[in-house]
Amino acid sequence: GENVEQHPSTLSVQEGDSAVIKCTYSDSASNYFPWYKQELGKGPQLIIDIRSNVGEKKDQRIAVTLNKTAKHFSLHITETQPEDSAVYFCAAKKTPSYMKTSYDKVIFGPGTSLSVIP
Amino acid sequence: GAVVSQHPSWVICKSGTSVKIECRSLDFQATTMFWYRQFPKQSLMLMATSNEGSKATYEQGVEKDKFLINHASLTLSTLTVTSAHPEDSSFYICSAREPRGADTEAFFGQGTRLTVV
């Protein structure tokens, strides 16, 4: 089955600097890659996602890149702010091409704890 | 995005009792909901997929008789932890996906912190 790895496990940056979190996946058939932000005691919140037919996507200070050949995808946060401090999870999902179903699973990476120091 | 509400946000129960957690999609109909378990400082582990009108699909290693899932309507799924023990203490999170097709993101509830004493 799919396996998602994520690095680093912890990351501290100064306010205003950039933060980069990298993930790899094992199943080349995975075609949807969401990123979630989880604050303490809360559920994950989708912050950005990318599909396999796109190499890069940007939304204000957040960008995600995907390298299908290498099976790598990364999250880039620019101009970090203290409120960006949270745990970030990458994930991968495979949508079967032969049937449309909602039974596909989202496999999560182990998470990165980001601390933005004021 | 769509809103998924989970209730309660936290619960403390005695060992041996059962606890029910509700997951509601507030502004959309969800034919499929997912239940996750998260231990401190760990990732989310999928427990089961809840399908409206049919039996849930459990992940390997998850006891279906211990974690009862009922998806009674298009907006409500419940997870009942039966005969709870301290090792069941965890953060339980549900998610729901709009029935626009499989290639859509899922929205997560705020989670339920279960403590069994």
CSV table of C-alpha atoms in Angstrom, one decimal:
chain,number,residue,atom,x,y,z
A,1,GLY,CA,0.0,0.0,0.0
A,2,GLU,CA,0.9,3.7,-0.1
A,3,ASN,CA,3.5,5.0,2.3
A,4,VAL,CA,4.1,8.7,2.9
A,5,GLU,CA,7.2,10.0,4.5
A,6,GLN,CA,7.7,13.6,5.7
A,7,HIS,CA,10.7,15.7,6.7
A,8,PRO,CA,11.6,17.3,8.9
A,9,SER,CA,9.6,16.2,11.9
A,10,THR,CA,10.2,19.5,13.6
A,11,LEU,CA,11.1,22.9,12.2
A,12,SER,CA,11.8,26.2,13.8
A,13,VAL,CA,12.1,29.4,11.8
A,14,GLN,CA,12.4,33.1,12.5
A,15,GLU,CA,9.3,35.2,11.8
A,16,GLY,CA,9.5,36.4,8.2
A,17,ASP,CA,11.7,33.5,7.0
A,18,SER,CA,10.5,30.7,4.7
A,19,ALA,CA,9.6,27.2,5.8
A,20,VAL,CA,9.9,24.1,3.6
A,21,ILE,CA,8.4,20.7,4.3
A,22,LYS,CA,9.1,17.8,2.0
A,23,CYS,CA,7.2,14.6,1.5
A,24,THR,CA,7.7,11.4,-0.6
A,25,TYR,CA,5.2,8.8,-1.5
A,26,SER,CA,5.6,5.3,-2.7
A,27,ASP,CA,2.6,4.5,-4.9
A,28,SER,CA,3.1,6.0,-8.4
A,29,ALA,CA,-0.6,5.8,-8.9
A,30,SER,CA,-1.4,8.4,-6.2
A,31,ASN,CA,-2.8,11.4,-7.9
A,32,TYR,CA,-4.0,13.8,-5.3
A,33,PHE,CA,-1.8,15.4,-2.6
A,34,PRO,CA,-3.4,17.6,0.1
A,35,TRP,CA,-1.7,19.5,2.9
A,36,TYR,CA,-3.3,20.0,6.3
A,37,LYS,CA,-2.6,22.3,9.2
A,38,GLN,CA,-3.5,21.1,12.6
A,39,GLU,CA,-3.5,23.3,15.6
A,40,LEU,CA,-3.4,21.9,19.1
A,41,GLY,CA,-6.6,20.2,20.1
A,42,LYS,CA,-8.2,20.7,16.8
A,43,GLY,CA,-9.0,18.7,13.6
A,44,PRO,CA,-6.8,19.1,10.5
A,45,GLN,CA,-7.6,22.0,8.1
A,46,LEU,CA,-6.9,21.7,4.4
A,47,ILE,CA,-4.6,24.6,3.4
A,48,ILE,CA,-3.7,23.6,-0.2
A,49,ASP,CA,-3.8,20.6,-2.5
A,50,ILE,CA,-2.3,19.6,-5.8
A,51,ARG,CA,-3.3,17.1,-8.4
A,52,SER,CA,-0.9,15.0,-10.4
A,53,ASN,CA,-1.6,16.9,-13.6
A,54,VAL,CA,-0.1,20.0,-12.1
A,55,GLY,CA,3.5,20.7,-11.1
A,56,GLU,CA,3.0,23.7,-8.9
A,57,LYS,CA,0.2,25.6,-7.2
A,58,LYS,CA,0.3,28.8,-5.1
A,59,ASP,CA,-2.1,30.5,-2.8
A,60,GLN,CA,-0.8,33.7,-1.3
A,61,ARG,CA,2.1,32.8,1.1
A,62,ILE,CA,1.7,29.0,0.5
A,63,ALA,CA,2.9,27.0,-2.4
A,64,VAL,CA,3.1,23.4,-3.2
A,65,THR,CA,5.3,21.6,-5.8
A,66,LEU,CA,5.0,18.1,-7.2
A,67,ASN,CA,7.6,16.0,-8.9
A,68,LYS,CA,5.8,12.9,-10.1
A,69,THR,CA,8.9,11.3,-11.5
A,70,ALA,CA,10.7,11.4,-8.2
A,71,LYS,CA,7.5,11.0,-6.2
A,72,HIS,CA,8.3,14.1,-4.2
A,73,PHE,CA,6.0,17.0,-3.1
A,74,SER,CA,6.8,20.0,-1.0
A,75,LEU,CA,5.1,22.7,0.9
A,76,HIS,CA,6.6,26.2,0.9
A,77,ILE,CA,5.5,28.9,3.3
A,78,THR,CA,6.9,32.3,2.8
A,79,GLU,CA,7.0,35.3,5.2
A,80,THR,CA,6.1,33.1,8.1
A,81,GLN,CA,4.1,34.5,10.9
A,82,PRO,CA,3.7,33.2,14.5
A,83,GLU,CA,0.1,32.1,13.7
A,84,ASP,CA,1.7,29.6,11.1
A,85,SER,CA,2.9,27.6,14.1
A,86,ALA,CA,1.2,24.2,14.0
A,87,VAL,CA,1.6,20.7,12.9
A,88,TYR,CA,1.5,20.2,9.1
A,89,PHE,CA,0.6,16.9,7.5
A,90,CYS,CA,1.1,16.0,3.9
A,91,ALA,CA,-1.1,13.3,2.4
A,92,ALA,CA,-1.5,11.2,-0.7
A,93,LYS,CA,-4.6,9.6,-2.3
A,94,LYS,CA,-5.2,7.4,-5.3
A,95,THR,CA,-8.4,7.7,-7.2
A,96,PRO,CA,-9.0,4.4,-9.1
A,97,SER,CA,-9.4,5.2,-12.8
A,98,TYR,CA,-11.8,2.3,-13.5
A,99,MET,CA,-14.5,3.4,-11.1
A,100,LYS,CA,-15.6,6.6,-9.3
A,101,THR,CA,-15.9,5.8,-5.7
A,102,SER,CA,-15.6,7.6,-2.4
A,103,TYR,CA,-13.9,4.7,-0.8
A,104,ASP,CA,-10.4,5.8,-1.7
A,105,LYS,CA,-8.2,6.5,1.3
A,106,VAL,CA,-6.1,9.5,2.2
A,107,ILE,CA,-2.8,8.3,3.6
A,108,PHE,CA,-1.1,10.9,5.9
A,109,GLY,CA,2.5,11.6,6.5
A,110,PRO,CA,3.8,11.6,10.1
A,111,GLY,CA,3.6,15.3,10.4
A,112,THR,CA,6.0,18.3,10.9
A,113,SER,CA,5.8,20.5,13.9
A,114,LEU,CA,6.5,24.1,12.8
A,115,SER,CA,7.4,26.8,15.2
A,116,VAL,CA,7.7,30.4,14.1
A,117,ILE,CA,9.7,32.4,16.5
A,118,PRO,CA,8.7,36.1,16.8
B,1,GLY,CA,-15.2,25.2,2.6
B,2,ALA,CA,-17.8,22.8,3.9
B,3,VAL,CA,-18.4,22.4,7.6
B,4,VAL,CA,-18.1,19.2,9.6
B,5,SER,CA,-19.2,19.3,13.2
B,6,GLN,CA,-18.1,16.7,15.8
B,7,HIS,CA,-19.7,16.3,19.2
B,8,PRO,CA,-18.7,16.1,21.9
B,9,SER,CA,-15.3,17.9,21.7
B,10,TRP,CA,-14.1,16.0,24.8
B,11,VAL,CA,-15.5,13.3,27.0
B,12,ILE,CA,-14.3,11.5,30.1
B,13,CYS,CA,-15.8,8.1,30.8
B,14,LYS,CA,-15.3,5.2,33.2
B,15,SER,CA,-13.7,2.0,32.1
B,16,GLY,CA,-16.3,-0.5,30.8
B,17,THR,CA,-18.8,2.1,29.6
B,18,SER,CA,-19.6,3.0,26.1
B,19,VAL,CA,-19.2,6.4,24.4
B,20,LYS,CA,-20.9,7.7,21.3
B,21,ILE,CA,-19.3,10.4,19.1
B,22,GLU,CA,-21.3,12.2,16.4
B,23,CYS,CA,-20.1,13.6,13.2
B,24,ARG,CA,-22.3,15.9,11.2
B,25,SER,CA,-21.9,17.5,7.8
B,26,LEU,CA,-23.7,20.9,8.3
B,27,ASP,CA,-24.1,22.3,4.8
B,28,PHE,CA,-23.7,19.3,2.5
B,29,GLN,CA,-24.7,15.7,2.2
B,30,ALA,CA,-21.9,13.2,2.7
B,31,THR,CA,-22.4,9.7,1.4
B,32,THR,CA,-19.0,8.8,2.9
B,33,MET,CA,-17.4,9.8,6.2
B,34,PHE,CA,-14.1,8.6,7.6
B,35,TRP,CA,-13.1,8.0,11.2
B,36,TYR,CA,-9.5,8.6,12.3
B,37,ARG,CA,-7.7,8.0,15.5
B,38,GLN,CA,-4.7,10.2,16.6
B,39,PHE,CA,-2.3,9.5,19.5
B,40,PRO,CA,-0.3,12.4,20.9
B,41,LYS,CA,2.3,13.7,18.5
B,42,GLN,CA,1.4,11.1,15.9
B,43,SER,CA,-0.3,11.2,12.6
B,44,LEU,CA,-3.9,10.4,11.8
B,45,MET,CA,-4.6,6.7,11.4
B,46,LEU,CA,-7.7,5.7,9.4
B,47,MET,CA,-10.0,3.4,11.4
B,48,ALA,CA,-12.9,3.0,9.1
B,49,THR,CA,-14.9,4.3,6.2
B,50,SER,CA,-18.5,5.0,7.0
B,51,ASN,CA,-21.0,4.5,4.1
B,52,GLU,CA,-24.5,5.9,4.2
B,53,GLY,CA,-27.0,3.0,4.2
B,54,SER,CA,-24.5,0.2,4.3
B,55,LYS,CA,-21.9,-1.3,6.6
B,56,ALA,CA,-18.7,0.5,7.4
B,57,THR,CA,-15.4,-0.7,6.0
B,58,TYR,CA,-12.8,-1.2,8.7
B,59,GLU,CA,-9.1,-1.0,8.4
B,60,GLN,CA,-7.0,-4.0,9.2
B,61,GLY,CA,-6.5,-4.3,12.9
B,62,VAL,CA,-9.5,-2.3,13.9
B,63,GLU,CA,-12.1,-4.2,15.9
B,64,LYS,CA,-15.5,-3.7,14.4
B,65,ASP,CA,-17.3,-4.9,17.4
B,66,LYS,CA,-15.5,-2.5,19.6
B,67,PHE,CA,-15.8,0.6,17.4
B,68,LEU,CA,-19.4,0.6,16.1
B,69,ILE,CA,-20.1,2.9,13.2
B,70,ASN,CA,-23.5,3.9,12.1
B,71,HIS,CA,-24.1,6.2,9.1
B,72,ALA,CA,-27.8,6.6,9.5
B,73,SER,CA,-28.3,9.6,7.2
B,74,LEU,CA,-26.5,11.7,4.6
B,75,THR,CA,-25.4,14.2,7.3
B,76,LEU,CA,-24.7,12.0,10.3
B,77,SER,CA,-22.3,9.3,11.2
B,78,THR,CA,-21.7,8.0,14.7
B,79,LEU,CA,-18.8,6.2,16.3
B,80,THR,CA,-19.5,4.2,19.5
B,81,VAL,CA,-16.6,3.0,21.5
B,82,THR,CA,-17.9,0.0,23.4
B,83,SER,CA,-16.6,-1.2,26.7
B,84,ALA,CA,-14.0,1.5,26.7
B,85,HIS,CA,-10.6,0.9,28.4
B,86,PRO,CA,-7.8,3.3,29.2
B,87,GLU,CA,-5.9,2.3,26.1
B,88,ASP,CA,-8.9,3.6,24.0
B,89,SER,CA,-8.1,7.1,25.2
B,90,SER,CA,-7.2,9.1,22.1
B,91,PHE,CA,-8.2,11.9,19.8
B,92,TYR,CA,-10.9,10.8,17.4
B,93,ILE,CA,-11.5,12.8,14.3
B,94,CYS,CA,-14.0,12.4,11.5
B,95,SER,CA,-14.0,13.7,8.0
B,96,ALA,CA,-16.6,13.9,5.3
B,97,ARG,CA,-16.4,14.3,1.5
B,98,GLU,CA,-19.0,16.0,-0.7
B,99,PRO,CA,-20.5,13.5,-3.2
B,100,ARG,CA,-19.2,15.4,-6.2
B,101,GLY,CA,-17.0,12.5,-7.0
B,102,ALA,CA,-14.0,10.8,-5.5
B,103,ASP,CA,-11.5,13.4,-6.4
B,104,THR,CA,-12.5,16.1,-3.9
B,105,GLU,CA,-10.9,17.0,-0.6
B,106,ALA,CA,-12.4,15.9,2.7
B,107,PHE,CA,-13.3,18.3,5.4
B,108,PHE,CA,-12.5,17.4,9.0
B,109,GLY,CA,-14.3,17.8,12.2
B,110,GLN,CA,-12.7,19.5,15.2
B,111,GLY,CA,-12.0,16.1,16.9
B,112,THR,CA,-13.1,14.5,20.1
B,113,ARG,CA,-10.7,13.9,23.0
B,114,LEU,CA,-11.7,10.7,24.8
B,115,THR,CA,-10.2,9.9,28.2
B,116,VAL,CA,-11.1,6.6,29.8
B,117,VAL,CA,-10.4,6.4,33.5
